Amino acid sequence: MVSGQINRRTQWPTWLNAAALLIASWIVIASLSLQVRPGAALVAVAFPPWWGTQQVFLAAASANAAIVRTTAIPVLLVVRPDDHDGLTRLRQAGAWLMLDPQALAACLRANDLKQTI
């Protein structure tokens, strides 16, 4: 090494480790608390974002799920799944994500709920 030269290596910033741990732990906690309980009467379902409203409704109907409520986002529905393998049928119909709507509502403020209902 020649004197006067500084060897600079590109390093991962230290704060990025803490940010990655925070995001990973938030995802794990959210997935555990928002997951659908077995035998749940209502389920919030998210379908692929490029699907149209008609395709979302057809997918929910093909899984024998009764549509309880629509949301401002057309690919998100609150449905009542069929008693026999309803969640499995929703997943086979194309549902990406199924959440417990009561747990999801607990994360929102009361003012947010009044606007969506």
C-alpha positions in Angstrom: 0.0 0.0 0.0 1.3 3.4 -0.9 1.4 5.9 1.9 -1.2 8.6 1.7 -3.9 6.4 0.0 -7.0 5.5 1.9 -8.6 2.1 1.2 -12.3 2.6 1.3 -14.6 -0.4 1.1 -18.2 -0.1 0.5 -19.9 -1.1 3.8 -23.5 -1.8 4.8 -24.6 1.2 7.1 -24.9 0.1 10.7 -28.4 1.6 11.1 -29.6 -0.6 8.2 -29.2 -3.7 10.5 -31.6 -2.3 13.1 -34.1 -1.2 10.4 -34.0 -4.7 8.8 -34.6 -6.3 12.2 -37.5 -3.9 12.9 -39.2 -4.6 9.6 -38.8 -8.3 9.9 -40.2 -8.4 13.5 -43.1 -6.2 12.4 -43.9 -8.6 9.6 -43.8 -11.6 11.9 -46.0 -10.0 14.5 -48.5 -8.8 12.0 -48.7 -12.2 10.3 -49.3 -13.9 13.6 -51.9 -11.5 14.9 -53.8 -11.0 11.6 -54.0 -14.6 10.5 -57.4 -16.1 10.2 -58.5 -18.4 13.0 -59.9 -21.8 12.1 -63.7 -21.7 11.9 -63.8 -17.9 11.4 -67.1 -16.6 10.2 -65.8 -13.6 8.3 -62.5 -13.3 6.4 -60.9 -10.3 4.7 -59.5 -11.5 1.3 -57.0 -9.9 -1.0 -56.8 -10.9 -4.6 -54.1 -10.0 -7.2 -54.0 -6.2 -7.8 -54.3 -6.5 -11.6 -57.6 -8.3 -11.3 -60.7 -6.4 -12.2 -63.8 -6.2 -10.0 -65.7 -8.8 -12.1 -62.8 -11.3 -11.8 -62.6 -10.8 -8.0 -66.4 -11.4 -7.6 -66.2 -14.5 -9.8 -63.3 -15.9 -7.8 -65.1 -15.4 -4.5 -68.3 -16.9 -6.0 -66.4 -19.9 -7.3 -65.2 -20.6 -3.8 -68.8 -20.6 -2.5 -68.0 -17.5 -0.3 -70.8 -15.1 0.4 -69.6 -11.5 -0.1 -70.4 -9.5 3.0 -68.7 -6.1 2.2 -66.6 -4.5 -0.5 -63.9 -2.0 0.2 -62.6 1.1 -1.6 -60.0 -1.2 -3.2 -61.7 -3.5 -5.6 -59.4 -6.5 -4.9 -60.2 -6.5 -1.2 -63.4 -8.2 0.0 -64.9 -9.3 3.3 -66.5 -12.6 2.7 -68.2 -15.4 4.6 -66.4 -18.6 3.5 -68.2 -21.9 3.0 -68.1 -24.1 6.1 -66.4 -27.0 4.3 -62.9 -26.1 3.2 -63.8 -22.5 2.5 -60.4 -21.0 3.1 -58.7 -23.7 0.9 -61.2 -22.9 -1.9 -60.5 -19.2 -1.6 -56.8 -19.8 -1.9 -57.4 -22.1 -4.9 -59.6 -19.4 -6.5 -56.6 -17.0 -6.4 -56.7 -15.3 -3.0 -53.2 -14.0 -2.1 -53.9 -13.0 1.5 -56.6 -13.9 4.1 -56.8 -11.8 7.2 -59.1 -11.7 10.3 -61.2 -8.6 9.7 -61.7 -8.1 13.5 -58.0 -8.0 14.1 -57.6 -5.7 11.2 -60.3 -3.4 12.5 -58.6 -3.3 15.9 -55.5 -1.8 14.1 -57.5 1.1 12.7 -58.8 4.2 14.5 -62.5 4.7 15.1 -62.5 7.6 12.6 -61.1 5.3 9.9 -63.8 2.7 10.5 -66.6 5.3 10.1 -65.2 6.4 6.7 -65.0 2.8 5.4 -68.4 1.6 6.5 
